[in-house]
C-alpha positions as CSV (number, residue, x, y, z in Angstrom):
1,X,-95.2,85.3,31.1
2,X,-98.0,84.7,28.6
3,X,-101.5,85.6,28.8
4,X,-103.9,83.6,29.4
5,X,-107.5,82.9,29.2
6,X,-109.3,82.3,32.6
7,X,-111.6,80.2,30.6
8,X,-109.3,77.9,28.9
9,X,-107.3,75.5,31.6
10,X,-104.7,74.5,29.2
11,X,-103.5,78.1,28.8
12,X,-103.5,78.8,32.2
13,X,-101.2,76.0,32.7
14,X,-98.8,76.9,29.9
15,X,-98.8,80.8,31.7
16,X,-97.5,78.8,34.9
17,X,-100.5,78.0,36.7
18,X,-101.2,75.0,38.9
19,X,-104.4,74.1,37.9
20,X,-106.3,71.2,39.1
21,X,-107.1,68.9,37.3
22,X,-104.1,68.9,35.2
23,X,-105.1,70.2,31.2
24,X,-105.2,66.9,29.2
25,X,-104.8,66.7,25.2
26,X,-102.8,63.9,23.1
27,X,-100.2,63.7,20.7
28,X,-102.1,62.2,17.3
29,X,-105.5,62.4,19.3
30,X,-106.7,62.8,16.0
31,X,-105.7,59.9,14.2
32,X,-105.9,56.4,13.1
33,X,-107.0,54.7,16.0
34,X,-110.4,56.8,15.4
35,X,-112.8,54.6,12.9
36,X,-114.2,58.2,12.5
37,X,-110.8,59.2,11.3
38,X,-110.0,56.5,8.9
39,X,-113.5,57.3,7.2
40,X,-112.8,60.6,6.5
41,X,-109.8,59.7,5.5
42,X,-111.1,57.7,2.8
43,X,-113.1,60.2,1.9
44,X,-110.2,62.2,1.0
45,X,-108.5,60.3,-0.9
46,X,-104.7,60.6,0.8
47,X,-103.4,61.9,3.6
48,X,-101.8,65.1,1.8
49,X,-105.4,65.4,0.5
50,X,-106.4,65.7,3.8
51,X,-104.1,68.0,5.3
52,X,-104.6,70.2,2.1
53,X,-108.8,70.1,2.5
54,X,-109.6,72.7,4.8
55,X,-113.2,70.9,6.0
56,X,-111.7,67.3,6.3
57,X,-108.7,68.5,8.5
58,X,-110.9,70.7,10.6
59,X,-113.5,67.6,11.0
60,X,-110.4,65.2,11.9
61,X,-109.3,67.8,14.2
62,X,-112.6,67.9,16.0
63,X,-113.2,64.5,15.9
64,X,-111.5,63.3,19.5
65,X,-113.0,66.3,21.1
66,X,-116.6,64.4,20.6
67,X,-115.7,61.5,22.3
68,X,-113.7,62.8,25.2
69,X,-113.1,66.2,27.5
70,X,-109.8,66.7,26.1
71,X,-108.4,70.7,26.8
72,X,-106.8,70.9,23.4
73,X,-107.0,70.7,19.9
74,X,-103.8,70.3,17.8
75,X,-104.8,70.9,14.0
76,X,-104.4,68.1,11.7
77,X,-101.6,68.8,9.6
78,X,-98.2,67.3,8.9
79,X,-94.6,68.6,9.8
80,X,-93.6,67.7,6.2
81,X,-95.8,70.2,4.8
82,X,-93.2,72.7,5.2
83,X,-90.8,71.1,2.7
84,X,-93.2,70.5,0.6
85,X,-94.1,73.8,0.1
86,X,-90.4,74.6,-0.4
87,X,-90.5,72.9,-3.6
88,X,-89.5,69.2,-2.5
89,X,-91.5,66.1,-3.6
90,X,-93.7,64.5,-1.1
91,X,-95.7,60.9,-0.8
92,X,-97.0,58.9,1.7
93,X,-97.0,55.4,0.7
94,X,-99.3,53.2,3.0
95,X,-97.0,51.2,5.8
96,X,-94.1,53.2,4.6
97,X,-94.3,56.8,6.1
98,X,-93.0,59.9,3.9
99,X,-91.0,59.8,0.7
100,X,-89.5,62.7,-0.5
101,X,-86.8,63.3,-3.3
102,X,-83.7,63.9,-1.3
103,X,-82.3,67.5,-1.3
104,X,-79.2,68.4,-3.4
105,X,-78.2,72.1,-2.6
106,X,-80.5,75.0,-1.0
107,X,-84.4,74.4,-1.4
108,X,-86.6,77.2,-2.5
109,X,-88.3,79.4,-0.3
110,X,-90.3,82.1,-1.9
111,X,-92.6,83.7,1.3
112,X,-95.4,84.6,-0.9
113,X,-95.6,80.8,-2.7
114,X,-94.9,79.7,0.8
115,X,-98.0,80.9,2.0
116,X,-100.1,80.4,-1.1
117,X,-99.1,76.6,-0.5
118,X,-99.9,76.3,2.9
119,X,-103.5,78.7,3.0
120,X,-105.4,75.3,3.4
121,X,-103.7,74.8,6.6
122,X,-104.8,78.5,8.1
123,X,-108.0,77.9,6.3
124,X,-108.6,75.0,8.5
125,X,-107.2,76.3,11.5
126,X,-109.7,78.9,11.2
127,X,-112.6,76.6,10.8
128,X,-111.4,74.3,13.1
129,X,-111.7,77.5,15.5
130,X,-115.1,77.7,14.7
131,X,-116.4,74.5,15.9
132,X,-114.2,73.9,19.1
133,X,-115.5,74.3,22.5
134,X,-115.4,77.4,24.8
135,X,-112.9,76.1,27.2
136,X,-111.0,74.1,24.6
137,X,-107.3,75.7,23.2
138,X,-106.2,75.2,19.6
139,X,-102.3,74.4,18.9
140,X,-100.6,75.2,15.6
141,X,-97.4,73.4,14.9
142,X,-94.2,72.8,12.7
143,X,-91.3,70.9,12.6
144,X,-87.6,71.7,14.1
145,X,-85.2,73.0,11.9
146,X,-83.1,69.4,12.4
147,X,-85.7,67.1,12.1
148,X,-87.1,68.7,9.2
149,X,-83.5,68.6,7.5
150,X,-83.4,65.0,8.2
151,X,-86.1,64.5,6.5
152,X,-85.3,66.4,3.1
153,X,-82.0,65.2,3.0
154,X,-82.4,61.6,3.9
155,X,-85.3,61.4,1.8
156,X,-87.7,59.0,4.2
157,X,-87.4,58.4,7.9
158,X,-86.8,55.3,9.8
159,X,-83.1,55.0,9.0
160,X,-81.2,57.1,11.3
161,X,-81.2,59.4,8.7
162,X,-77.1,58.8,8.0
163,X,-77.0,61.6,5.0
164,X,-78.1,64.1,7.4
165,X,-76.1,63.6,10.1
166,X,-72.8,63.3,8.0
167,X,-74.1,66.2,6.4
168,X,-74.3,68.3,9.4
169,X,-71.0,67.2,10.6
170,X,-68.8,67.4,7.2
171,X,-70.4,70.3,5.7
172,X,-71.2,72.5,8.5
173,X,-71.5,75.9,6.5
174,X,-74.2,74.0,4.0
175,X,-76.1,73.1,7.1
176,X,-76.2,76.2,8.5
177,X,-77.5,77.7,5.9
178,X,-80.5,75.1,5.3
179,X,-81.0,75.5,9.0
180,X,-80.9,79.1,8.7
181,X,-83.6,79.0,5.9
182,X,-85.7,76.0,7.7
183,X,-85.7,78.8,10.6
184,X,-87.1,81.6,8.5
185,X,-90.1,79.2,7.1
186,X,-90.9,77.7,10.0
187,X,-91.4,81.2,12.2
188,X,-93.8,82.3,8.9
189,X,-95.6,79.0,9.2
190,X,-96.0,79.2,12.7
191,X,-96.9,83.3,12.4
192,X,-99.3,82.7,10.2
193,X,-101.3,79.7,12.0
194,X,-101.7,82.5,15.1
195,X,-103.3,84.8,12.8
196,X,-105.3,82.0,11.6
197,X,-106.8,81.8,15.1
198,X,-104.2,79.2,16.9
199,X,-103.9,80.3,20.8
200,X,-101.0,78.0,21.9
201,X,-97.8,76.6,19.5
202,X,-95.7,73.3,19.2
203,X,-92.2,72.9,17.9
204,X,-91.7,68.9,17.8
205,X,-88.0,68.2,17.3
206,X,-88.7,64.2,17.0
207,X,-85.0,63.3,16.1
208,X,-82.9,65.6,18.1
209,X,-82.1,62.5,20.0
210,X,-79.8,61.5,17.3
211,X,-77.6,64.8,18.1
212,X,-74.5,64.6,20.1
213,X,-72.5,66.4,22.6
214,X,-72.0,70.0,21.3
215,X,-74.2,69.4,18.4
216,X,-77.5,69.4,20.5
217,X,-76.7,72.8,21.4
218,X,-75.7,73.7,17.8
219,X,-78.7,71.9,15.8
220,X,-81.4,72.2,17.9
221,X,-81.0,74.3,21.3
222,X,-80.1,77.0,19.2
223,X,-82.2,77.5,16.4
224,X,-85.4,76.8,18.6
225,X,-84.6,79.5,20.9
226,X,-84.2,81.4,17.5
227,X,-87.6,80.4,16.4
228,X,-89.1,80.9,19.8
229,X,-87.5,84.4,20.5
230,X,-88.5,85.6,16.9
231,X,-92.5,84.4,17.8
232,X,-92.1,86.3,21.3
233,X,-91.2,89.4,19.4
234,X,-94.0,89.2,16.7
235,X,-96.9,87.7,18.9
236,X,-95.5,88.3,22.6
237,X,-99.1,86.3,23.8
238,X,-98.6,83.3,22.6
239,X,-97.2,80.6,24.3
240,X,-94.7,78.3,22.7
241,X,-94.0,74.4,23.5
242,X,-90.8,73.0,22.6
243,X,-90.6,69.0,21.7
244,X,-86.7,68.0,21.5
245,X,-87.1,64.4,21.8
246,X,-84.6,62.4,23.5
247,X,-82.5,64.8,24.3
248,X,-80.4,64.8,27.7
249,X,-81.3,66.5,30.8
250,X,-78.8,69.8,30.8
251,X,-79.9,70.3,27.4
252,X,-83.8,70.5,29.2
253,X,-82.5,72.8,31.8
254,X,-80.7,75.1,29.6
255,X,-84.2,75.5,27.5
256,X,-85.8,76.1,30.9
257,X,-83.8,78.4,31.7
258,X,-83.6,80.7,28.7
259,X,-87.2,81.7,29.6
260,X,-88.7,81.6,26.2
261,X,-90.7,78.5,26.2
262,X,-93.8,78.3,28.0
263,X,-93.6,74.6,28.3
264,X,-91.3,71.8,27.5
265,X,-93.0,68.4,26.2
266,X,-91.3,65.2,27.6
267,X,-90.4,62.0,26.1
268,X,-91.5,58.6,27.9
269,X,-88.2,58.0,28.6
270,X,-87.5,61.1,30.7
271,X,-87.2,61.2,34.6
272,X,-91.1,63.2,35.3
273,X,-89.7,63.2,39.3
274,X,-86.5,64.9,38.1
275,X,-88.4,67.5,36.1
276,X,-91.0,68.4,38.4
277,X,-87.9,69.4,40.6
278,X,-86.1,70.9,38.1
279,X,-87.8,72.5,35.2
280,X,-91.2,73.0,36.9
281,X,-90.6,75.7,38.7
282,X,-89.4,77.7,35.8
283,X,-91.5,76.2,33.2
284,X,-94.7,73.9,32.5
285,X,-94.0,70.4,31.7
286,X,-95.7,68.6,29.1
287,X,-96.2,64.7,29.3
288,X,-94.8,61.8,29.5
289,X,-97.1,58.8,30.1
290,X,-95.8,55.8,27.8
291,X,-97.6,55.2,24.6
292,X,-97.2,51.5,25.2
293,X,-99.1,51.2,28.2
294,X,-102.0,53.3,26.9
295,X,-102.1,50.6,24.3
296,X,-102.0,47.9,26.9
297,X,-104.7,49.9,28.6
298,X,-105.5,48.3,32.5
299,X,-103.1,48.5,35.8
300,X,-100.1,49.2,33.9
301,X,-101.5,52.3,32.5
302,X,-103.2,53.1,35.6
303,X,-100.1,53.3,37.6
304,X,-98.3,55.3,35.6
305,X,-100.8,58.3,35.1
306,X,-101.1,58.3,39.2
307,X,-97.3,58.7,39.0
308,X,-97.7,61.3,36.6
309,X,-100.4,63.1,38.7
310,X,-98.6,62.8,41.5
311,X,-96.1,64.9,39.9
312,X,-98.7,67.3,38.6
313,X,-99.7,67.6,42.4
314,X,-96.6,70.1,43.0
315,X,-97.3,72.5,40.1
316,X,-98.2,73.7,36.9
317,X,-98.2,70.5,34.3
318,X,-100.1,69.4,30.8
319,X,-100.7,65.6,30.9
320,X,-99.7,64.2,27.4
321,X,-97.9,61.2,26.2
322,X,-94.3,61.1,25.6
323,X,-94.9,60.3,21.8
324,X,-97.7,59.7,19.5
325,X,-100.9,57.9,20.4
326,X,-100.5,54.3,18.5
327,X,-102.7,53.1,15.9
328,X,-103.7,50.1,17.1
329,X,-104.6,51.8,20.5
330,X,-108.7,51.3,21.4
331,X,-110.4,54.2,22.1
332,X,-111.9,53.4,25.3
333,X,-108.6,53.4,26.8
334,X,-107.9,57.3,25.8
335,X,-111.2,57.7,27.7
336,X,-110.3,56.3,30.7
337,X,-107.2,58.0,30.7
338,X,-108.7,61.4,29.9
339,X,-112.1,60.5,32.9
340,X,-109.3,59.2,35.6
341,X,-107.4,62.9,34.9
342,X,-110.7,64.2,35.1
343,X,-111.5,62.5,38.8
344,X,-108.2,63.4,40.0
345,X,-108.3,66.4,43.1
């Protein structure tokens, strides 16, 4: 078990706790669908200029807390951030997502230029800390060791990433050992954003779906249990939330029942009945309404947060999306989301 705040529902929930109402926070709550967000943006200049300005990503961080009772903060940031401050090239063209020069070989990984790269990134943890509300949490994150591989060795995302997969599978021993460095980095990232004042971690795995059979349990069951048994030994009260996207449900169970994480986040295309009879009463799920229908706003996403609540009914659970909140989505319909949680006994 974790400790926990008494204060602070979201923690509570991720040290097994049924609490009522449900915590709430969003995946890219802090984003473009914000006008607020897209002006400070601007004001940066890019969007690695704004993950690297310790004031702008705090602001964009605090930004959907003003407009709606959310129980989290996640700090703006990117997962990228860790290869580039291995050494690798990174853009962000507009409509395009992340370029970065594909990886030939091992990448560097120098702990003390490590850090030195990525100080904005506590730095603004630590303001961010600052401003947030009494009750609110504040989530550090990284990247999985697979996804971020994919990523470096692909180049840009979008594609299936076949470089990385026929990587992983013809050069095994290669892979292992960019795994086994991703590992390292990402347990110092995450390390240093708890001393930087973050209460509550994320480990978002967003193409472990692309894994298969034995290989989910080589390339991303086991180096986040890695990542999250290393964190339990260096900050034992934190609690960690694992993101393995798409994976299937026995890999879910085996994560549950290792113990480690605190909480596993869902995709919108996992069964919510089937965990709430399975994983919740070893751990706290995350998730899963749809992106889509907080888009579309209305019945549809009506019906499917009561289905999600009714599910939260029976025990400790975080309601989140199953993926990123969309662009194009209008504001008022994260507020009605978050103020129907918020009415929900």
């Amino acid at each position: 078990m974790t400790a926990s705040d008494p204060t602070k529902p979201f923690l509570r929930a991720l040290n097994h706790e049924a609490v009522f109402p449900p915590p709430v926070w969003l995946m890219r709550q802090a984003g473009r669908y914000l006008p607020e967000y897209r002006e400070t943006r601007a004001e940066a200049g890019s969007f690695l200029d704004l993950c690297y300005n310790p004031k702008l990503a705090a602001e964009v961080t605090l930004q959907p807390l003003r407009r709606f009772p959310l129980d989290a903060a996640i700090i703006f940031s990117d997962i990228l951030v860790i290869p580039h401050a291995m050494g690798r090239d990174l853009t962000f063209a507009e409509g395009e997502g992340p370029r970065l020069t594909p990886l030939e070989g091992l990448p560097d990984y120098d702990p003390a230029a490590f850090l030195a790269h990525l100080q904005p990134v506590y730095d603004a943890l630590s303001e961010t800390a600052k401003g947030l509300p009494d009750a609110t949490s504040l989530i550090g994150f990284a990247g999985a060791p697979w996804t971020l591989a994919c990523y470096m060795l692909d180049g840009r995302g979008g594609t299936g990433f076949p470089r990385a997969v026929e990587t992983m599978r013809q050069k095994p021993t290669y892979f292992g050992q960019l795994i086994d460095r991703l590992v390292e980095a990402i347990v110092v990232h995450l390390s240093k954003q708890v001393e930087a004042g973050a209460e509550a971690l994320q480990v978002f795995d967003s193409w472990a779906g692309l894994l298969e059979g034995p290989e989910v349990a080589q390339w991303c069951l086991a180096p986040l249990l890695r990542i999250t048994g290393e964190l339990a030994r260096l900050h034992p009260q934190i609690p960690v939330i694992l993101f393995p996207r798409q994976v299937p449900q026995e890999a879910l169970v085996s994560l549950a029942e290792d113990g480690r994480p605190a909480a596993l986040s869902l995709d919108q295309d996992q069964d919510r009945h089937w965990a709430a009879k399975t994983l919740q009463p070893r751990i706290t799920p995350q998730g899963n309404l749809s992106p889509d229908l907080l888009l579309a706003g209305g019945d549809a996403l009506k019906h499917d947060l009561d289905d999600l609540l009714t599910c939260a009914a029976s025990g400790p659970w975080i309601v989140n999306l199953g993926h990123g909140v969309i662009k194009e989505t209008p504001p008022e319909h994260v507020a009605a989301l978050v103020a129907r949680v918020r009415q929900h006994t």
